[in-house]
mmCIF file of N, CA and C in Angstrom:
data_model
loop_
_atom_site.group_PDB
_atom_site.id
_atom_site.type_symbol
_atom_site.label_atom_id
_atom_site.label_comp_id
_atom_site.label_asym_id
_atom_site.label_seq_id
_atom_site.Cartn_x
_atom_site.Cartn_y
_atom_site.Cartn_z
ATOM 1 N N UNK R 1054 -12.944 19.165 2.667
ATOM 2 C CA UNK R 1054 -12.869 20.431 1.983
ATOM 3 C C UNK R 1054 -12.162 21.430 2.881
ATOM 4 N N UNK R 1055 -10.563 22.064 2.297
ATOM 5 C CA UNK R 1055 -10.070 22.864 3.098
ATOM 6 C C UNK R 1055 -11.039 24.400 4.041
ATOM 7 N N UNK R 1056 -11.343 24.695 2.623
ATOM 8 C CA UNK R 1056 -12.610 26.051 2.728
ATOM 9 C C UNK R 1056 -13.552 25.994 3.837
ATOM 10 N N UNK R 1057 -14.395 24.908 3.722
ATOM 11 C CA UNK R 1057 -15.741 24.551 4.375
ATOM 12 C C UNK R 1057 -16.419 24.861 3.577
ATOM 13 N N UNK R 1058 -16.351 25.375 2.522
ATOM 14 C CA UNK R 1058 -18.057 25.660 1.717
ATOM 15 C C UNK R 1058 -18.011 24.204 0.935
ATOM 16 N N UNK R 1059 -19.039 24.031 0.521
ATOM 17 C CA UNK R 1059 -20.320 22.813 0.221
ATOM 18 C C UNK R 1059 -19.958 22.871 -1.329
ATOM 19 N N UNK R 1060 -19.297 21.827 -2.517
ATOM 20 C CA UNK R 1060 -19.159 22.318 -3.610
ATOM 21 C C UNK R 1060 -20.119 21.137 -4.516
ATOM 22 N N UNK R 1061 -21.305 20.647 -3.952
ATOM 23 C CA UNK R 1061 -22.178 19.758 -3.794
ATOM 24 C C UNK R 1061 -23.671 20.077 -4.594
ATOM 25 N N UNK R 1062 -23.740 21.582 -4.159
ATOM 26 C CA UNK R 1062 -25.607 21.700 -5.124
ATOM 27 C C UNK R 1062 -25.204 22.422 -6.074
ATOM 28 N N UNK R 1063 -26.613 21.234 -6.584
ATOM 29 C CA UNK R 1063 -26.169 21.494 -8.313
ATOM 30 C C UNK R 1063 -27.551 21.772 -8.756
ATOM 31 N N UNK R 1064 -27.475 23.011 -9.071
ATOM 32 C CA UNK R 1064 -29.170 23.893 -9.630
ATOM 33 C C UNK R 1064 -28.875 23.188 -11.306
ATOM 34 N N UNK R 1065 -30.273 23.194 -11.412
ATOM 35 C CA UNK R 1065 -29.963 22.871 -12.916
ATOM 36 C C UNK R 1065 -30.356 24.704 -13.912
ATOM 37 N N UNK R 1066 -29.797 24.499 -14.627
ATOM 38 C CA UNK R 1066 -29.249 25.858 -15.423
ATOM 39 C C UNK R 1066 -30.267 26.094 -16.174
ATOM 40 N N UNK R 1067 -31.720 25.508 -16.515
ATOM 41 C CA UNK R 1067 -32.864 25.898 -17.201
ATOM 42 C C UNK R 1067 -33.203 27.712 -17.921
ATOM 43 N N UNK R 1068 -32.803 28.113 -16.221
ATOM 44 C CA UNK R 1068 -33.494 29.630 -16.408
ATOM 45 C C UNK R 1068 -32.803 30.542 -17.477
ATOM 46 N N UNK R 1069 -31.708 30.035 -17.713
ATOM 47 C CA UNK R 1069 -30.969 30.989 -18.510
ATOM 48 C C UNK R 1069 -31.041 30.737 -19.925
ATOM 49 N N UNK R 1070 -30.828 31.465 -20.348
ATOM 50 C CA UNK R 1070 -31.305 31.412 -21.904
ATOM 51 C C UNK R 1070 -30.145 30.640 -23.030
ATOM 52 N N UNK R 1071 -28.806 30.885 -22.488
ATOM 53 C CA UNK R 1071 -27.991 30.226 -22.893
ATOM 54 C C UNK R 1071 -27.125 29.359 -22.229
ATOM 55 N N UNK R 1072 -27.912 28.781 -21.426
ATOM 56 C CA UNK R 1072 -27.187 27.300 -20.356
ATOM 57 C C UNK R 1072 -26.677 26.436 -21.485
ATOM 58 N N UNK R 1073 -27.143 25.669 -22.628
ATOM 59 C CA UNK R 1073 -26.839 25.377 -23.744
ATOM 60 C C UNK R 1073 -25.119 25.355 -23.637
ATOM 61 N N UNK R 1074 -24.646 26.665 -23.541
ATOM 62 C CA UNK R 1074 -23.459 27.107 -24.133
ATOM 63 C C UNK R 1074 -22.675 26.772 -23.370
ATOM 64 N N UNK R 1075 -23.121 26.491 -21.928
ATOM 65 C CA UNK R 1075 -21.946 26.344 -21.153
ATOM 66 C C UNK R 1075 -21.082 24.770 -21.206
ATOM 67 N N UNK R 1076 -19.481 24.874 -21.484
ATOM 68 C CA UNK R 1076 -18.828 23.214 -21.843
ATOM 69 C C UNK R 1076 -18.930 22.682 -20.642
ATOM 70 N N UNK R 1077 -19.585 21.266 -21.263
ATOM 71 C CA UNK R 1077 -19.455 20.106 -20.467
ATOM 72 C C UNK R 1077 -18.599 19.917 -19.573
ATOM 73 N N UNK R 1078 -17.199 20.527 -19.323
ATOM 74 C CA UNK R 1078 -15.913 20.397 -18.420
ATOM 75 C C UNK R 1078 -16.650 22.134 -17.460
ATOM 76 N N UNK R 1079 -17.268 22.556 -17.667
ATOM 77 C CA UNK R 1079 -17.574 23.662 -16.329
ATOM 78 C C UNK R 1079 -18.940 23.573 -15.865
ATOM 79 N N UNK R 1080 -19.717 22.144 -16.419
ATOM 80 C CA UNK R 1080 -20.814 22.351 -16.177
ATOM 81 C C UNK R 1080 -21.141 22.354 -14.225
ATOM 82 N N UNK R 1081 -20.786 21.621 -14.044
ATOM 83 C CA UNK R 1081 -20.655 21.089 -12.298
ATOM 84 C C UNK R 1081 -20.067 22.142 -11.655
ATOM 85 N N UNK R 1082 -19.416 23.322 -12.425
ATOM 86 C CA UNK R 1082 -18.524 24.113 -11.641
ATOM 87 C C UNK R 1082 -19.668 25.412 -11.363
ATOM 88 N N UNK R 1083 -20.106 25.416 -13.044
ATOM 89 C CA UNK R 1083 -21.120 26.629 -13.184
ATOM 90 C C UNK R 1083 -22.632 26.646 -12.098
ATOM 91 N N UNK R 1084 -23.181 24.782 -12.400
ATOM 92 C CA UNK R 1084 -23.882 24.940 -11.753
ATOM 93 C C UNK R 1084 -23.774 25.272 -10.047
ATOM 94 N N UNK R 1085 -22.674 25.275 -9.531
ATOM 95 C CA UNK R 1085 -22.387 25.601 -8.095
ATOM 96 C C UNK R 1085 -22.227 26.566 -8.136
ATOM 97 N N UNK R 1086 -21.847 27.743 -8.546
ATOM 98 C CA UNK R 1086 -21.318 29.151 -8.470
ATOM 99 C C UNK R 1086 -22.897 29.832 -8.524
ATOM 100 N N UNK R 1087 -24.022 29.107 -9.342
ATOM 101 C CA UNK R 1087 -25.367 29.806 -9.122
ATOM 102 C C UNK R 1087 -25.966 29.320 -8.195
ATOM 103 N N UNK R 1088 -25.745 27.904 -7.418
ATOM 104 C CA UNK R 1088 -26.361 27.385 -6.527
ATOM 105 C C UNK R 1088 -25.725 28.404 -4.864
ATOM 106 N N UNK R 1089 -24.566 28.652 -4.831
ATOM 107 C CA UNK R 1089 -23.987 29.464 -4.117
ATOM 108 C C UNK R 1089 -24.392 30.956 -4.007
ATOM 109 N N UNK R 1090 -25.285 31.480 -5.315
ATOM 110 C CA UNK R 1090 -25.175 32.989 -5.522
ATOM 111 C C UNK R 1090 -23.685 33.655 -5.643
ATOM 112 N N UNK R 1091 -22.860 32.885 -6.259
ATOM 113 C CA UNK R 1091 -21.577 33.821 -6.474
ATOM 114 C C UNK R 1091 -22.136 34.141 -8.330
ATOM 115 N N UNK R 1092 -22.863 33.606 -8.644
ATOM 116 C CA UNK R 1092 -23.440 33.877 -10.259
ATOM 117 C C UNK R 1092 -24.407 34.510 -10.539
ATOM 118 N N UNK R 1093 -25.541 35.466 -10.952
ATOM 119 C CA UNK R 1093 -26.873 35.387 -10.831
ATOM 120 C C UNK R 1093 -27.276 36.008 -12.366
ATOM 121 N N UNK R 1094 -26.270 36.028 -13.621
ATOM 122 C CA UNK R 1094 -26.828 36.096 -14.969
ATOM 123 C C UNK R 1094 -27.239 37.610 -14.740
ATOM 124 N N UNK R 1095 -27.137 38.125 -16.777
ATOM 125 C CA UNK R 1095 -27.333 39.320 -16.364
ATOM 126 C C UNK R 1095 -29.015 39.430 -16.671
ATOM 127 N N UNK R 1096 -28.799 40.522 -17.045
ATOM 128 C CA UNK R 1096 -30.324 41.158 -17.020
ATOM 129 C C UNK R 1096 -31.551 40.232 -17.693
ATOM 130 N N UNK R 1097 -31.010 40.187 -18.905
ATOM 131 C CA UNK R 1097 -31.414 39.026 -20.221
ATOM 132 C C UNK R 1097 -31.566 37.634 -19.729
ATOM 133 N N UNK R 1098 -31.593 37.509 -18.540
ATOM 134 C CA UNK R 1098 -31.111 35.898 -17.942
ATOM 135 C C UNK R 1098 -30.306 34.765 -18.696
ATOM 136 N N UNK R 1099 -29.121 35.400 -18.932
ATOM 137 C CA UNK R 1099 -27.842 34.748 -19.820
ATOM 138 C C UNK R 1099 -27.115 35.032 -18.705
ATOM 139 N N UNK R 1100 -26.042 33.609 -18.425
ATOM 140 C CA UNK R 1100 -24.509 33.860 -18.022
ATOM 141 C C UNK R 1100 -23.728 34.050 -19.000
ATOM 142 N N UNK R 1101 -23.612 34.058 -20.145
ATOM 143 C CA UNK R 1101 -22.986 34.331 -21.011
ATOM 144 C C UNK R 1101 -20.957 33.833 -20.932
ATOM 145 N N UNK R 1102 -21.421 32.409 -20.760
ATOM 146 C CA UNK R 1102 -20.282 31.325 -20.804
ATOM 147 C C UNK R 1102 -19.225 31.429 -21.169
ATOM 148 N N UNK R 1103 -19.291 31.792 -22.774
ATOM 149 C CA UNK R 1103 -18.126 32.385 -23.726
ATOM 150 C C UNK R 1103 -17.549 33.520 -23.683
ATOM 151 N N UNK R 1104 -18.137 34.403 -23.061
ATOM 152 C CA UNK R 1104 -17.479 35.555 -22.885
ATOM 153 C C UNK R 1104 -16.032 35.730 -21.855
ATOM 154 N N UNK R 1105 -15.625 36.599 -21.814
ATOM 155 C CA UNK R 1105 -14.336 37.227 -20.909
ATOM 156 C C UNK R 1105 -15.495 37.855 -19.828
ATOM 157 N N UNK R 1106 -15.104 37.770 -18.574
ATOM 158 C CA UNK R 1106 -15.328 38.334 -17.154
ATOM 159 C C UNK R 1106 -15.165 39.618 -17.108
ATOM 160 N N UNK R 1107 -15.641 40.771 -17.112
ATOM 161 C CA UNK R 1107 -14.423 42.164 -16.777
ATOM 162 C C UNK R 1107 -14.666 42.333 -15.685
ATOM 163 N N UNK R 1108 -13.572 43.174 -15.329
ATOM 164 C CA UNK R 1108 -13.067 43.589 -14.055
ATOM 165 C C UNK R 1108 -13.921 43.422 -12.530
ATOM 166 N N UNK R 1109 -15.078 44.015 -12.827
ATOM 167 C CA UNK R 1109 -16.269 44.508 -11.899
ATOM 168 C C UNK R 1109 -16.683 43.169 -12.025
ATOM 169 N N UNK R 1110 -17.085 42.505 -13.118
ATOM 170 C CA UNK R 1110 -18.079 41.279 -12.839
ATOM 171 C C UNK R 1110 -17.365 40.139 -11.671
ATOM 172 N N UNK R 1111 -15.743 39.903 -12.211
ATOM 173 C CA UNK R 1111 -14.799 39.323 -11.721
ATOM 174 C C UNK R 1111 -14.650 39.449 -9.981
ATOM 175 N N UNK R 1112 -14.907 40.935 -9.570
ATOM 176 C CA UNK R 1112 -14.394 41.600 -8.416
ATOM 177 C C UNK R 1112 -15.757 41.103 -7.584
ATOM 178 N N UNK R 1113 -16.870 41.056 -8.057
ATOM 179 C CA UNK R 1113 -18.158 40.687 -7.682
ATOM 180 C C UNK R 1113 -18.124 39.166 -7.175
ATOM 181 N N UNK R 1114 -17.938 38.339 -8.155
ATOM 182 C CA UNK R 1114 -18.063 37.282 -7.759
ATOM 183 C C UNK R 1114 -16.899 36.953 -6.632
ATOM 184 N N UNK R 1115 -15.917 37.222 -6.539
ATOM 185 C CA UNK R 1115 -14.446 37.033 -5.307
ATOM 186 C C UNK R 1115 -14.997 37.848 -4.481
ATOM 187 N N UNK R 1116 -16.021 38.921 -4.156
ATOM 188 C CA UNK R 1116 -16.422 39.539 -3.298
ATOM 189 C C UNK R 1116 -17.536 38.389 -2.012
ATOM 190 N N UNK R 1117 -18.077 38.522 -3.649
ATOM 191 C CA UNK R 1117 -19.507 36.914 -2.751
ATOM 192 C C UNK R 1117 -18.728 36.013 -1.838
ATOM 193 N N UNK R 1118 -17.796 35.440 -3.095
ATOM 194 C CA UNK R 1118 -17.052 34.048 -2.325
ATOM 195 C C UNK R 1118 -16.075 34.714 -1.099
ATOM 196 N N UNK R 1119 -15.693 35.353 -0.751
ATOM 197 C CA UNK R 1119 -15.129 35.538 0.249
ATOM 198 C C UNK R 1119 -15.735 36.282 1.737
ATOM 199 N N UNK R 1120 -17.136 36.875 1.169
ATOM 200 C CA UNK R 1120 -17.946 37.170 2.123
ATOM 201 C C UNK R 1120 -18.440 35.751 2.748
ATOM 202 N N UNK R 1121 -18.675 34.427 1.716
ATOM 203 C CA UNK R 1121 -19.331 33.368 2.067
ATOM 204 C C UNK R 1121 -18.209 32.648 3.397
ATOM 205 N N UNK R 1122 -16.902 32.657 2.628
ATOM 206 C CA UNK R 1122 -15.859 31.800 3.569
ATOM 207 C C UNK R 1122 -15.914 32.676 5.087
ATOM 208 N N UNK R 1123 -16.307 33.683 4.888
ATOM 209 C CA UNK R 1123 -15.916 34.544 6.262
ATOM 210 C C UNK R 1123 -17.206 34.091 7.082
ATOM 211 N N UNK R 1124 -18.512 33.582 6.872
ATOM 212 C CA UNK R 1124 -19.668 33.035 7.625
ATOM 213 C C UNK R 1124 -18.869 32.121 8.350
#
C-alpha cells in the first residue's frame, strides 16, 4: 500500500439505519471509511448512500483522511 493506511477493517454497517442502501460495489469501501472514522453518519444514524456529498461533508472527510496519512 503506497499510503500506509490499512484498507483491511471492515465494521459491519448494522448501526445505521440505512446500511441496506448502500451498493454491493461500495460495500468494502464504505465499510472502511467508518472503520477509519473518515464516516460517522448523520444525526439520524444514516450515511445516507444515495445522496450527493456537499461541500463541507466532502471537505470533512479529505480533512480526516489526510490528517490520518500525516500520523
Amino acid at each position: 500500500n503506497v499510503t500506509g493506511v490499512q484498507t483491511c477493517a471492515l465494521p459491519i454497517l448494522s448501526g445505521f439505519t440505512d446500511a441496506a442502501a448502500v451498493s454491493s460495489w461500495a460495500l468494502n469501501d464504505m465499510k472502511w471509511a467508518v472503520a477509519e472514522h473518515l464516516l460517522y453518519g448523520d444525526t439520524n444514524s444514516r450515511l445516507n448512500p444515495t445522496n450527493n456529498a456537499t461541500r463541507a461533508e466532502a471537505a470533512a472527510i479529505l480533512q480526516r483522511f489526510a490528517t490520518r496519512l500525516a500520523k
